[in-house]
PDB file of C-alpha atoms in Angstrom:
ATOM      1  CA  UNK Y  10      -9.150  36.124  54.729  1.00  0.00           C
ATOM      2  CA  UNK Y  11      -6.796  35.264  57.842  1.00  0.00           C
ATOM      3  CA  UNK Y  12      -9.472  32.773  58.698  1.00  0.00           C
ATOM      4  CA  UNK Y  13      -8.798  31.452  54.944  1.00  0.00           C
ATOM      5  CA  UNK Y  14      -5.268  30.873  55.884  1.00  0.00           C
ATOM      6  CA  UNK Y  15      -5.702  29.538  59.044  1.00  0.00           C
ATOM      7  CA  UNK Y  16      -7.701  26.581  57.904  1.00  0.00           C
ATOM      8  CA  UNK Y  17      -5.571  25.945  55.134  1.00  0.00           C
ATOM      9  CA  UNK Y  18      -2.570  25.778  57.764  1.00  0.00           C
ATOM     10  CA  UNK Y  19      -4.749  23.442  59.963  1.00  0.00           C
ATOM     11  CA  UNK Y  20      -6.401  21.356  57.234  1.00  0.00           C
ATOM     12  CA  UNK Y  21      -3.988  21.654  53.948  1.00  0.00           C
ATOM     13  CA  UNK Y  22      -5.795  18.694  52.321  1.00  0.00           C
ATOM     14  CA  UNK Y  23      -8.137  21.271  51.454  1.00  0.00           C
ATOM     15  CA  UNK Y  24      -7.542  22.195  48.319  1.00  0.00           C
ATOM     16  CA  UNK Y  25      -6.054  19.205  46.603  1.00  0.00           C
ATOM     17  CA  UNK Y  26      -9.561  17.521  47.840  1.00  0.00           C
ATOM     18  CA  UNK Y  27     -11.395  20.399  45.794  1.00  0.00           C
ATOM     19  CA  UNK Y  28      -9.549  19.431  42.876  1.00  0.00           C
ATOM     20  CA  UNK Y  29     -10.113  15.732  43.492  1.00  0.00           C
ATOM     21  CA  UNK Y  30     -14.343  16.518  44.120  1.00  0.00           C
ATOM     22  CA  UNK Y  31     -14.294  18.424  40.547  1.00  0.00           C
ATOM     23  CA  UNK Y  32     -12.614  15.723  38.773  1.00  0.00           C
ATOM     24  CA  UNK Y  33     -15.045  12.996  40.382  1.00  0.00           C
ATOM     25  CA  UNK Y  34     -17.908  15.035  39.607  1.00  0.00           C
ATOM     26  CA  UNK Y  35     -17.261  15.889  36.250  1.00  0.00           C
ATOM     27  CA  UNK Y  36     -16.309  12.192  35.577  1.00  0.00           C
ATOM     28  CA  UNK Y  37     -19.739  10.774  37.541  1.00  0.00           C
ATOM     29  CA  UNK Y  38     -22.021  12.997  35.297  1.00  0.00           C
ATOM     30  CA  UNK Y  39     -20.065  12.787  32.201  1.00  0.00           C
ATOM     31  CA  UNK Y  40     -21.899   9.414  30.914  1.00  0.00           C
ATOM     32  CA  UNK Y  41     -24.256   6.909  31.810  1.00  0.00           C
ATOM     33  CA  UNK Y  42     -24.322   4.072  33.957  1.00  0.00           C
ATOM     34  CA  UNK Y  43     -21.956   1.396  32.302  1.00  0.00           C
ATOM     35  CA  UNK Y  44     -23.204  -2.261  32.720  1.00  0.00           C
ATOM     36  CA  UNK Y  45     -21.920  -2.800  35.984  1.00  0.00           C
ATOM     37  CA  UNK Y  46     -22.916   0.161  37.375  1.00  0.00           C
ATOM     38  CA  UNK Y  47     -26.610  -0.641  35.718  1.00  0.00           C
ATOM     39  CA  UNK Y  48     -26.276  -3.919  36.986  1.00  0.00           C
ATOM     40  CA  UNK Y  49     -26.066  -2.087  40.615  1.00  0.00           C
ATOM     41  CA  UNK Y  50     -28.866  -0.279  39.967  1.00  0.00           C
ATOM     42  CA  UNK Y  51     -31.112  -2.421  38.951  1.00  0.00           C
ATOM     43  CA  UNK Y  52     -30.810  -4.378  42.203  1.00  0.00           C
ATOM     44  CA  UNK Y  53     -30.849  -1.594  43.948  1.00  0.00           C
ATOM     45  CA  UNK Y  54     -34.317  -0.448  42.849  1.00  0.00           C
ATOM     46  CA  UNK Y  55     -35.654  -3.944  43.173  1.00  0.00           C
ATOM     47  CA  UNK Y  56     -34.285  -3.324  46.907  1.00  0.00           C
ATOM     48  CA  UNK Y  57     -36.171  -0.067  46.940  1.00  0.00           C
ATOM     49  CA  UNK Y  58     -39.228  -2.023  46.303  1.00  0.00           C
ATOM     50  CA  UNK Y  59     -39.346  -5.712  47.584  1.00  0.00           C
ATOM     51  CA  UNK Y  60     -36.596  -4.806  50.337  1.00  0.00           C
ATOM     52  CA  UNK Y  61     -34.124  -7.732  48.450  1.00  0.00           C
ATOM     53  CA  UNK Y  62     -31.923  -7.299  45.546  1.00  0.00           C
ATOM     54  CA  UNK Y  63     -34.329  -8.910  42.805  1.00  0.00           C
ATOM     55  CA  UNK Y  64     -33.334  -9.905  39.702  1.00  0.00           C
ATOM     56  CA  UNK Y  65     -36.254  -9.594  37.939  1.00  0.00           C
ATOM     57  CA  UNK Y  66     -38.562  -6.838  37.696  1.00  0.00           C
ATOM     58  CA  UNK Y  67     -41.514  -8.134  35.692  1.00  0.00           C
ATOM     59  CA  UNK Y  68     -40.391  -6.824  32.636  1.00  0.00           C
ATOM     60  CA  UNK Y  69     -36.949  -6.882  32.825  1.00  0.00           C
ATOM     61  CA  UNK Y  70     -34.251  -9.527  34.481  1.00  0.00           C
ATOM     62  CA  UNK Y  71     -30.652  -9.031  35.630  1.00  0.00           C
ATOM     63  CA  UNK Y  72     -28.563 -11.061  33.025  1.00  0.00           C
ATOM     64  CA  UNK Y  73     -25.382 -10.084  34.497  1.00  0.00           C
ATOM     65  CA  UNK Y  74     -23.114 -13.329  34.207  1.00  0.00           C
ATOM     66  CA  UNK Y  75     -25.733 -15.007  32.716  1.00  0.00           C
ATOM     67  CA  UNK Y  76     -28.234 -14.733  35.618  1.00  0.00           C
ATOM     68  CA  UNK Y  77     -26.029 -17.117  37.284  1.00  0.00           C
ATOM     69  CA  UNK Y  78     -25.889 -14.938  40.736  1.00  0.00           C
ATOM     70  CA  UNK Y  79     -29.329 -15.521  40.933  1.00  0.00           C
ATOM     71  CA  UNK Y  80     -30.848 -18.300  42.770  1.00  0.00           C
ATOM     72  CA  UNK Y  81     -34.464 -20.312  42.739  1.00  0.00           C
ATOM     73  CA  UNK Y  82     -36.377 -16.975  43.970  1.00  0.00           C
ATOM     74  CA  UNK Y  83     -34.533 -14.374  41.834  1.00  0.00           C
ATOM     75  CA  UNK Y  84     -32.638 -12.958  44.474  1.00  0.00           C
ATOM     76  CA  UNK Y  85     -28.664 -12.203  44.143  1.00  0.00           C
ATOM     77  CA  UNK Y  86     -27.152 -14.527  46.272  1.00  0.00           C
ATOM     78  CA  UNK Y  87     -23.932 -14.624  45.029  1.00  0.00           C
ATOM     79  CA  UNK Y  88     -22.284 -10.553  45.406  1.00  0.00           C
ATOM     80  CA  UNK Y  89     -22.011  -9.288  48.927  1.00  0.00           C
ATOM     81  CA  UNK Y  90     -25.049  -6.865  49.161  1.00  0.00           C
ATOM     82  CA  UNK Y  91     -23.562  -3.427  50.379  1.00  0.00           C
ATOM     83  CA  UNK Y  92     -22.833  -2.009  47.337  1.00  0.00           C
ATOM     84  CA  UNK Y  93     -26.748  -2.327  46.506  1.00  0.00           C
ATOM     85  CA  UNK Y  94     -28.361  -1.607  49.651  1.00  0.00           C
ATOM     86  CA  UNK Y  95     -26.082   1.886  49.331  1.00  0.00           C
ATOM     87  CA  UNK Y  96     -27.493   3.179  46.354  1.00  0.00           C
ATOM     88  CA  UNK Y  97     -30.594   1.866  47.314  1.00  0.00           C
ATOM     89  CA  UNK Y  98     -30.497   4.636  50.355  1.00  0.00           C
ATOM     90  CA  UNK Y  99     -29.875   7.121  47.964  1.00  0.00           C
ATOM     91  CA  UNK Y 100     -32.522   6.210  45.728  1.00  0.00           C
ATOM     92  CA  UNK Y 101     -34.404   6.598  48.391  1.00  0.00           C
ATOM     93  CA  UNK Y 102     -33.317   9.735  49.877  1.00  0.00           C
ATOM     94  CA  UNK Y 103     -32.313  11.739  46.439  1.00  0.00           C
ATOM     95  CA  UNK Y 104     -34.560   9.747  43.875  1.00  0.00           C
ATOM     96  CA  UNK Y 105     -33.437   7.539  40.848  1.00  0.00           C
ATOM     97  CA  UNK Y 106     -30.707   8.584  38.304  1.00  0.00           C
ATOM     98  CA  UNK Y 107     -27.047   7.692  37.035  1.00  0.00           C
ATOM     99  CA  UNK Y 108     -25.606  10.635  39.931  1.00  0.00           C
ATOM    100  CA  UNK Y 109     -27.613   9.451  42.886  1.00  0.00           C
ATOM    101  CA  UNK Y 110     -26.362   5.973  42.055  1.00  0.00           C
ATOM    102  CA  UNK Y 111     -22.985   7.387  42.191  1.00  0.00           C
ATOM    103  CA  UNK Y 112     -23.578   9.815  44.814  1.00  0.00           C
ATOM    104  CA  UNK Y 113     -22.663   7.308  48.005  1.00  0.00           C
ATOM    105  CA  UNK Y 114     -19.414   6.459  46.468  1.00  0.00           C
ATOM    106  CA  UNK Y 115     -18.205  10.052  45.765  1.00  0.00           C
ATOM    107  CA  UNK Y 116     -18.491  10.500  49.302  1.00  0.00           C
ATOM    108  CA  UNK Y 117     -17.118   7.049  50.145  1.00  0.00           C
ATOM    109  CA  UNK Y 118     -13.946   8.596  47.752  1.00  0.00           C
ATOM    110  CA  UNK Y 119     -13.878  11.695  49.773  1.00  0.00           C
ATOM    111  CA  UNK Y 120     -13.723  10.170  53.218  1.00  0.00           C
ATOM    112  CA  UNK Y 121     -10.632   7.909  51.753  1.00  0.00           C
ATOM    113  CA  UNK Y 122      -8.891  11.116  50.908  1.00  0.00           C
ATOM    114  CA  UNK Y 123      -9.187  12.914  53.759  1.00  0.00           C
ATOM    115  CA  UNK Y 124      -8.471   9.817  55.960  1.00  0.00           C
ATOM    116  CA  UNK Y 125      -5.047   9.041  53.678  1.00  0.00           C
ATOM    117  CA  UNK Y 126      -3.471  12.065  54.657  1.00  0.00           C
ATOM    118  CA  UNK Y 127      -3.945  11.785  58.687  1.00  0.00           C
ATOM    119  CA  UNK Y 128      -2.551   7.799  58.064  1.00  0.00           C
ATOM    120  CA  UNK Y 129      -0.072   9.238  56.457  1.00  0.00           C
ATOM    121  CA  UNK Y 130       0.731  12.229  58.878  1.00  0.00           C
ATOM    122  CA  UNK Y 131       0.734   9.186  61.734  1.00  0.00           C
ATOM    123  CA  UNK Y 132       2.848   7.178  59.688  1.00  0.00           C
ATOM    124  CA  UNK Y 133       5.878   9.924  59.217  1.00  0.00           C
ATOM    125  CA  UNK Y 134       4.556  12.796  61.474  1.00  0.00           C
ATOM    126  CA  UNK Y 135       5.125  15.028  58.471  1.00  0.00           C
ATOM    127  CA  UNK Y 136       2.823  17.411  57.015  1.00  0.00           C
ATOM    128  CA  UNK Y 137       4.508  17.675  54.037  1.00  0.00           C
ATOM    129  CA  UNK Y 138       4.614  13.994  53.075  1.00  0.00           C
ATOM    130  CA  UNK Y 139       0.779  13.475  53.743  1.00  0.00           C
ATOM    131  CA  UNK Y 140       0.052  16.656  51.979  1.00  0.00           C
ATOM    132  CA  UNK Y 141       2.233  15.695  48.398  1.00  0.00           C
ATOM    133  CA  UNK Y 142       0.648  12.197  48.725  1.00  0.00           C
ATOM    134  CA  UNK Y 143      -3.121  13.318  48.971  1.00  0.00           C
ATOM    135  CA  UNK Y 144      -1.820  15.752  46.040  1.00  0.00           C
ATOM    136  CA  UNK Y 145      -0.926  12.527  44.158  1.00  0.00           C
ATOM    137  CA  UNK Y 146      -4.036  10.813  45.259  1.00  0.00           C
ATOM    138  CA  UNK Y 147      -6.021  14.020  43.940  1.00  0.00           C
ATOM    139  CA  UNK Y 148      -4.611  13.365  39.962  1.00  0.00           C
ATOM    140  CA  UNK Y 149      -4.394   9.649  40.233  1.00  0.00           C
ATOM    141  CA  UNK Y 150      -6.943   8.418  37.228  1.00  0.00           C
ATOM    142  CA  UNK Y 151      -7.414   5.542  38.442  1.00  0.00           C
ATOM    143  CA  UNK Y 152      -8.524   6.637  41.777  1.00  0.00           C
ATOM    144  CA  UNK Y 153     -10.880   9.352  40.139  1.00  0.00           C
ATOM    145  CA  UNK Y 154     -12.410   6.885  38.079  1.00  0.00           C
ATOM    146  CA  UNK Y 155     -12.837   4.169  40.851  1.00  0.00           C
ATOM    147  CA  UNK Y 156     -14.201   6.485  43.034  1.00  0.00           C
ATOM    148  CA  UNK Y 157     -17.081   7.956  41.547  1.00  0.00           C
ATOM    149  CA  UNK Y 158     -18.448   4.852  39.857  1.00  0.00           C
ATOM    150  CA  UNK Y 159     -21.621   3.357  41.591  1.00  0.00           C
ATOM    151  CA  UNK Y 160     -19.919   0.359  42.606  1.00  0.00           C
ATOM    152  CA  UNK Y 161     -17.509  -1.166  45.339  1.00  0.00           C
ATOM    153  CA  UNK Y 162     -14.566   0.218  44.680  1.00  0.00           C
ATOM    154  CA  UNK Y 163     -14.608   3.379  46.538  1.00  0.00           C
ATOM    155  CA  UNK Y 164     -16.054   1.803  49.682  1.00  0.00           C
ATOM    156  CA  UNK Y 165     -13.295  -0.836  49.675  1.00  0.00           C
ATOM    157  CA  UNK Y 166     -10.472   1.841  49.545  1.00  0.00           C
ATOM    158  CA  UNK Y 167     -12.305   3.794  52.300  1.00  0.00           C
ATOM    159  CA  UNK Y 168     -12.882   0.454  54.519  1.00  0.00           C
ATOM    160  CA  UNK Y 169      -9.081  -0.792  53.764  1.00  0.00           C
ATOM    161  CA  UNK Y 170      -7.754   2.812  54.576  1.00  0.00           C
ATOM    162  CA  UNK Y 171      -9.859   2.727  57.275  1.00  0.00           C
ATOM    163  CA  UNK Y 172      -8.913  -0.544  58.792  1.00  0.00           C
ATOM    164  CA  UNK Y 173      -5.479   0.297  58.902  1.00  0.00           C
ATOM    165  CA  UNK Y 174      -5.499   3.753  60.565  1.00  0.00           C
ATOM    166  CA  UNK Y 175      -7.559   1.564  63.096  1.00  0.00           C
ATOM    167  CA  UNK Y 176      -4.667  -0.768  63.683  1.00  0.00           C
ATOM    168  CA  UNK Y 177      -1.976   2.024  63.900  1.00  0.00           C
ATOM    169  CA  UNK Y 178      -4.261   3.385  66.664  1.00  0.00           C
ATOM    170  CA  UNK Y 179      -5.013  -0.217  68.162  1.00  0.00           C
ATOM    171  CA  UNK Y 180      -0.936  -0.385  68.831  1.00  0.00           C
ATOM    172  CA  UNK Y 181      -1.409   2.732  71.001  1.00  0.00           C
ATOM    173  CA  UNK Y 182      -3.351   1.019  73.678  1.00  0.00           C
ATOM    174  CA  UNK Y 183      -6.324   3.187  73.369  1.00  0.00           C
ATOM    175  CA  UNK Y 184      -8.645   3.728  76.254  1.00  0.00           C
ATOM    176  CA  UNK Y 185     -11.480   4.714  74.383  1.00  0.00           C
ATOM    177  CA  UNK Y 186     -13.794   2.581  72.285  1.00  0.00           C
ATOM    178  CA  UNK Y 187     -14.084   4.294  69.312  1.00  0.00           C
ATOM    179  CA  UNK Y 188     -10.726   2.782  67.582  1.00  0.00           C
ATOM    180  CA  UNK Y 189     -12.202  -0.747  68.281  1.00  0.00           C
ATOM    181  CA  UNK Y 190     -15.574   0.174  66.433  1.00  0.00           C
ATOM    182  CA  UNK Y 191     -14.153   1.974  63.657  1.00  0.00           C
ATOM    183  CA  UNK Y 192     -12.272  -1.727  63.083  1.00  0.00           C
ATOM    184  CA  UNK Y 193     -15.259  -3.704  63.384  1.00  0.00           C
ATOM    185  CA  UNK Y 194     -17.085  -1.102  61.245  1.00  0.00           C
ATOM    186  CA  UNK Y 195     -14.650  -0.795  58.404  1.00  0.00           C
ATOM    187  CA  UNK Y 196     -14.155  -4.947  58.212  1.00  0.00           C
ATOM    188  CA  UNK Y 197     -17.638  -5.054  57.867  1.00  0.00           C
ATOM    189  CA  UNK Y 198     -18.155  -2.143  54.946  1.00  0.00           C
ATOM    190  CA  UNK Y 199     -15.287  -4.562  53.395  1.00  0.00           C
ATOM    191  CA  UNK Y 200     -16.529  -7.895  53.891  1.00  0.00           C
ATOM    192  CA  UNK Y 201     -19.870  -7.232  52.710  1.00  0.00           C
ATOM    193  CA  UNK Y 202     -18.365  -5.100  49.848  1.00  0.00           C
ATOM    194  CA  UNK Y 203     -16.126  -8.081  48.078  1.00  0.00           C
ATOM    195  CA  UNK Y 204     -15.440 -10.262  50.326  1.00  0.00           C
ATOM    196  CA  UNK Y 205     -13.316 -12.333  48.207  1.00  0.00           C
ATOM    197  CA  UNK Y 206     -10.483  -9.913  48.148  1.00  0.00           C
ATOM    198  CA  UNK Y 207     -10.847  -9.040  52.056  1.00  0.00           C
ATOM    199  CA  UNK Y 208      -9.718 -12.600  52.135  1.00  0.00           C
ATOM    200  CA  UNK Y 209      -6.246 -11.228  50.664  1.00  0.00           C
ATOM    201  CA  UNK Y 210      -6.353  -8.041  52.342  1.00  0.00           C
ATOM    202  CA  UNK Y 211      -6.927  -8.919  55.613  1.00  0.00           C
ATOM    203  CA  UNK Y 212      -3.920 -11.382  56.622  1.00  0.00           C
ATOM    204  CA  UNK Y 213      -1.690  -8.844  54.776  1.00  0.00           C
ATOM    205  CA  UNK Y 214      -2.894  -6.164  56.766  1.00  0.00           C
ATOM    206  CA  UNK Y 215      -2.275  -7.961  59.992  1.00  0.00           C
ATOM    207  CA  UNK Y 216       1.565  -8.545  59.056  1.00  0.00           C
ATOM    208  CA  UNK Y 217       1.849  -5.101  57.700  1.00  0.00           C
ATOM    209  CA  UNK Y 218       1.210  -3.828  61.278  1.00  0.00           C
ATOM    210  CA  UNK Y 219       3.036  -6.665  62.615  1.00  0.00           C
ATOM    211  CA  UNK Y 220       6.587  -5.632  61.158  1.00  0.00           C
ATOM    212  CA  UNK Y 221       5.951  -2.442  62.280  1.00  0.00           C
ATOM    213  CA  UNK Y 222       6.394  -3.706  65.611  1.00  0.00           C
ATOM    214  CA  UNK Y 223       8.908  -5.932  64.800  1.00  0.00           C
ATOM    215  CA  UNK Y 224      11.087  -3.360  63.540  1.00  0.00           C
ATOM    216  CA  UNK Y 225      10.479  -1.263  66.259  1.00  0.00           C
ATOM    217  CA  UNK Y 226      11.082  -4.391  69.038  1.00  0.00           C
ATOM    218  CA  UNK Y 227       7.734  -3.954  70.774  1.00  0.00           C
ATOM    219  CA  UNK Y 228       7.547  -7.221  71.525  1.00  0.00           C
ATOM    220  CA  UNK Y 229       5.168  -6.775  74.187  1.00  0.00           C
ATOM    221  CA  UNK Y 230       2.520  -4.944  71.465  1.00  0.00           C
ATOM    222  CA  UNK Y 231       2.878  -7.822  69.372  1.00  0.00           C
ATOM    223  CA  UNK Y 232       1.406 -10.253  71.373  1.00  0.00           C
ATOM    224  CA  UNK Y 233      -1.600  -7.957  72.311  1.00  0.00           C
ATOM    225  CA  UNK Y 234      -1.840  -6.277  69.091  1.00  0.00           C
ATOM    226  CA  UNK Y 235      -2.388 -10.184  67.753  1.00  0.00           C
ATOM    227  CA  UNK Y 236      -4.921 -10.880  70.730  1.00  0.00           C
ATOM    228  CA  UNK Y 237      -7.092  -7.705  69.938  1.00  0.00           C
ATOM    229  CA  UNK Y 238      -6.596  -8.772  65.702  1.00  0.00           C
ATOM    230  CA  UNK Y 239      -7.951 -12.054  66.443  1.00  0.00           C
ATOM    231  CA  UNK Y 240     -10.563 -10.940  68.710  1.00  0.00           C
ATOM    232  CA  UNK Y 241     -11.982  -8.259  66.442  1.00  0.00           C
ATOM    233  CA  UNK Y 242     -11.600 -10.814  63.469  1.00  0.00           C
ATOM    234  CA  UNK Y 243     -14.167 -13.342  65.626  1.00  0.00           C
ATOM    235  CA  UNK Y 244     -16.707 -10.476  65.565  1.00  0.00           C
ATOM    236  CA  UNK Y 245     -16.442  -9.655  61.880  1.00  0.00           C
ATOM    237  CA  UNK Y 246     -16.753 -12.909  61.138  1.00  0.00           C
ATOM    238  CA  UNK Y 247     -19.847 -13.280  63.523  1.00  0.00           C
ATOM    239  CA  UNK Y 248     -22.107 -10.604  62.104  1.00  0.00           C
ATOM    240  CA  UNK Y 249     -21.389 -11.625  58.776  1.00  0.00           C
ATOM    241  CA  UNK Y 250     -21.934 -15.239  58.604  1.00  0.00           C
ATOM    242  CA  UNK Y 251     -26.478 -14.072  58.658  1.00  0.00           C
ATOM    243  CA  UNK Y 252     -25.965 -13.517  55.657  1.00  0.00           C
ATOM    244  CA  UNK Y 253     -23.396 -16.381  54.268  1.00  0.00           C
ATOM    245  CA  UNK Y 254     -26.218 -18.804  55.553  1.00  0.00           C
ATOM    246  CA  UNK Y 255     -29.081 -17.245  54.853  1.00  0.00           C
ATOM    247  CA  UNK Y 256     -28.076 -16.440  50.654  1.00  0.00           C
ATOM    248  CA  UNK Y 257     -25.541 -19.267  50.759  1.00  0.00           C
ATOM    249  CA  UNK Y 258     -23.304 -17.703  47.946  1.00  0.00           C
ATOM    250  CA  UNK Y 259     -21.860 -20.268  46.073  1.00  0.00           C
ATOM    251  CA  UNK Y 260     -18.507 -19.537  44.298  1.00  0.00           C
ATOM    252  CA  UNK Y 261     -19.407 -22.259  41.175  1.00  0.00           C
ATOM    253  CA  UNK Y 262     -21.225 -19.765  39.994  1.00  0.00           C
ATOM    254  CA  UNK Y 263     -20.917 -16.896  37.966  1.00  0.00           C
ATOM    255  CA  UNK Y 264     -16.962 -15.490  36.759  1.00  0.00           C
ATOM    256  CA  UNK Y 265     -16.057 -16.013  40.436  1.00  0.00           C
ATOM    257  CA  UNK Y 266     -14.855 -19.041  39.390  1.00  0.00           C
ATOM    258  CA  UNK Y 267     -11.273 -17.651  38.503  1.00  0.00           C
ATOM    259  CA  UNK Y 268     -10.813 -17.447  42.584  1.00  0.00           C
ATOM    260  CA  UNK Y 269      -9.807 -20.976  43.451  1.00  0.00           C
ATOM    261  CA  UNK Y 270      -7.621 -22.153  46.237  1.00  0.00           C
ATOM    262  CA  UNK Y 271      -4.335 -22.500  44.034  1.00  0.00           C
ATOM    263  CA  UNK Y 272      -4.987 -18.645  42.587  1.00  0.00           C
ATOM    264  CA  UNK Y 273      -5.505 -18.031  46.555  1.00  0.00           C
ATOM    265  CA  UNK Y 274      -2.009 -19.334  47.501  1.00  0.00           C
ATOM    266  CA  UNK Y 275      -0.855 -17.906  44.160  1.00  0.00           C
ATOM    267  CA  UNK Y 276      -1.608 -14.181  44.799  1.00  0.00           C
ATOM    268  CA  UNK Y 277      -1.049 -14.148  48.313  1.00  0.00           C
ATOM    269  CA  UNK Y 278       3.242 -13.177  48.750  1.00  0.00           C
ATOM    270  CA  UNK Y 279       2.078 -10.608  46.220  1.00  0.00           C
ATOM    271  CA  UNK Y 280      -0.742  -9.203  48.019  1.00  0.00           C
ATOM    272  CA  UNK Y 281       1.717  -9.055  51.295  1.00  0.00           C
ATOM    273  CA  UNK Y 282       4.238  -7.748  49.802  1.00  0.00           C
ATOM    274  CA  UNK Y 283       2.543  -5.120  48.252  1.00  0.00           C
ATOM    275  CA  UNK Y 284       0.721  -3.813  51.270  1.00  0.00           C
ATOM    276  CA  UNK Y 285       4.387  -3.627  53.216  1.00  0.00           C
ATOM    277  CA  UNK Y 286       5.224  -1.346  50.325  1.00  0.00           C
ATOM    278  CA  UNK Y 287       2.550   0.668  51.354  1.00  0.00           C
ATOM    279  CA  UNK Y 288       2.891   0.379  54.784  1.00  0.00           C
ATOM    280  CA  UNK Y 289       6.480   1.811  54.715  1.00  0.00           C
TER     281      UNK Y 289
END
């Protein structure tokens, strides 16, 4: 029992994460796939098979959008490809059904948790605050329901999270590599998630970090803090242009259309803004 409360001392997110595991589980086996989730795992078992998210089975074809993400050969080349290539490791692994397609983003919705409250605790360097916001986290609905569905959304919160308890560590002048390839790692989990909003998210995370400094007058870190942004950015962008030129995703297709330059320009103050208000 002492051993009980010792861990709960040294890991308080404990319990609130039990409560937030229950409510994802008994949300992610509640009903069936929905048709976006279906849509995911339809590719996915085409992926299982042919090694490339297929469209059409020989029976059945994906008419998500009206087939529009599919191009000459059948192949999505239109969504970014991790979400499908995720629960196509778990069908895999665990077999075919509505949890193991949901299974990899439970535990994408997990890590997110856990990894809030130490973002938090280096934020403030208060216990209390990260535990109450976890706490929050744990009986958001929105957050429960995002993160157990089988499809992006949980590994976008993880990689965003992610990204920017890399930064606040990046700031510190780390000497080990890790912080660097937890960066790298999470843009690319992003990117390859929806890489439409990364294009939002990214530039406001940057400034985010960036008035941190500011406000603190490191002047010094903000200079190398942009360097190592910029640098990491390069190699991002590098490992995920393969695929941008080998699918060639075109954005005249499908309800991607809504994104255009003007919305881009449009949303952007917004999406700034609102990641400074999360920030502080």
């Amino acid at each position: 029992m002492e051993r009980v409360y010792n861990n709960l001392g040294t890991y308080p997110w404990i319990l609130p994460l039990i409560l937030f595991v229950v409510l994802m589980v008994l949300g992610a086996t509640a009903h069936p796939l929905w048709i976006d989730e279906a849509e995911t795992a339809f590719f996915a078992k085409m992926i299982v098979k042919t090694g490339l998210p297929m469209g059409f089975d020989g029976v059945n074809m994906s008419a998500a959008n009206e087939a529009t993400v599919l191009n000459k050969e059948l192949v999505n080349h239109v969504t970014p490809p991790f979400q499908y290539y995720t629960v196509a490791a778990s069908f895999w692994l665990l077999g075919q059904s509505a949890f193991t397609a949901r299974l990899p983003f439970i535990l994408f919705g997990i890590a997110s948790f856990i990894l809030l409250y130490y973002v938090c605790l280096k934020l403030t360097g208060k216990r209390s605050i990260a535990l109450i916001t976890v706490i929050i986290y744990s009986l958001c609905v929105p957050l429960i329901l995002f993160s157990h569905q089988a499809r992006y959304y949980s590994a976008v919160i993880f990689s965003g999270i992610l990204l920017f308890y890399s930064c606040l560590v990046l700031i510190e002048k780390p000497r080990r590599v890790w912080p660097y390839f937890t960066f790298v790692l999470a843009g690319l989990i992003y990117v390859y998630s929806h890489y439409l909003t990364f294009l939002f998210f990214y530039p406001a995370l940057y400034f985010s970090v960036l008035l941190q400094l500011v406000n603190k007058r490191e002047w010094s870190q903000v200079r190398t803090f942009t360097i190592k942004y910029v640098l990491l950015s390069l190699v991002i962008v590098v490992l995920f242009l393969p695929w941008y030129y080998s699918f060639k995703p075109s954005l005249n297709q499908s309800a991607m259309t809504v994104f255009s330059f003007d919305n881009f320009y449009y949303i952007m103050p917004f999406s700034i803004l609102e990641v400074l208000a999360y920030a502080h």
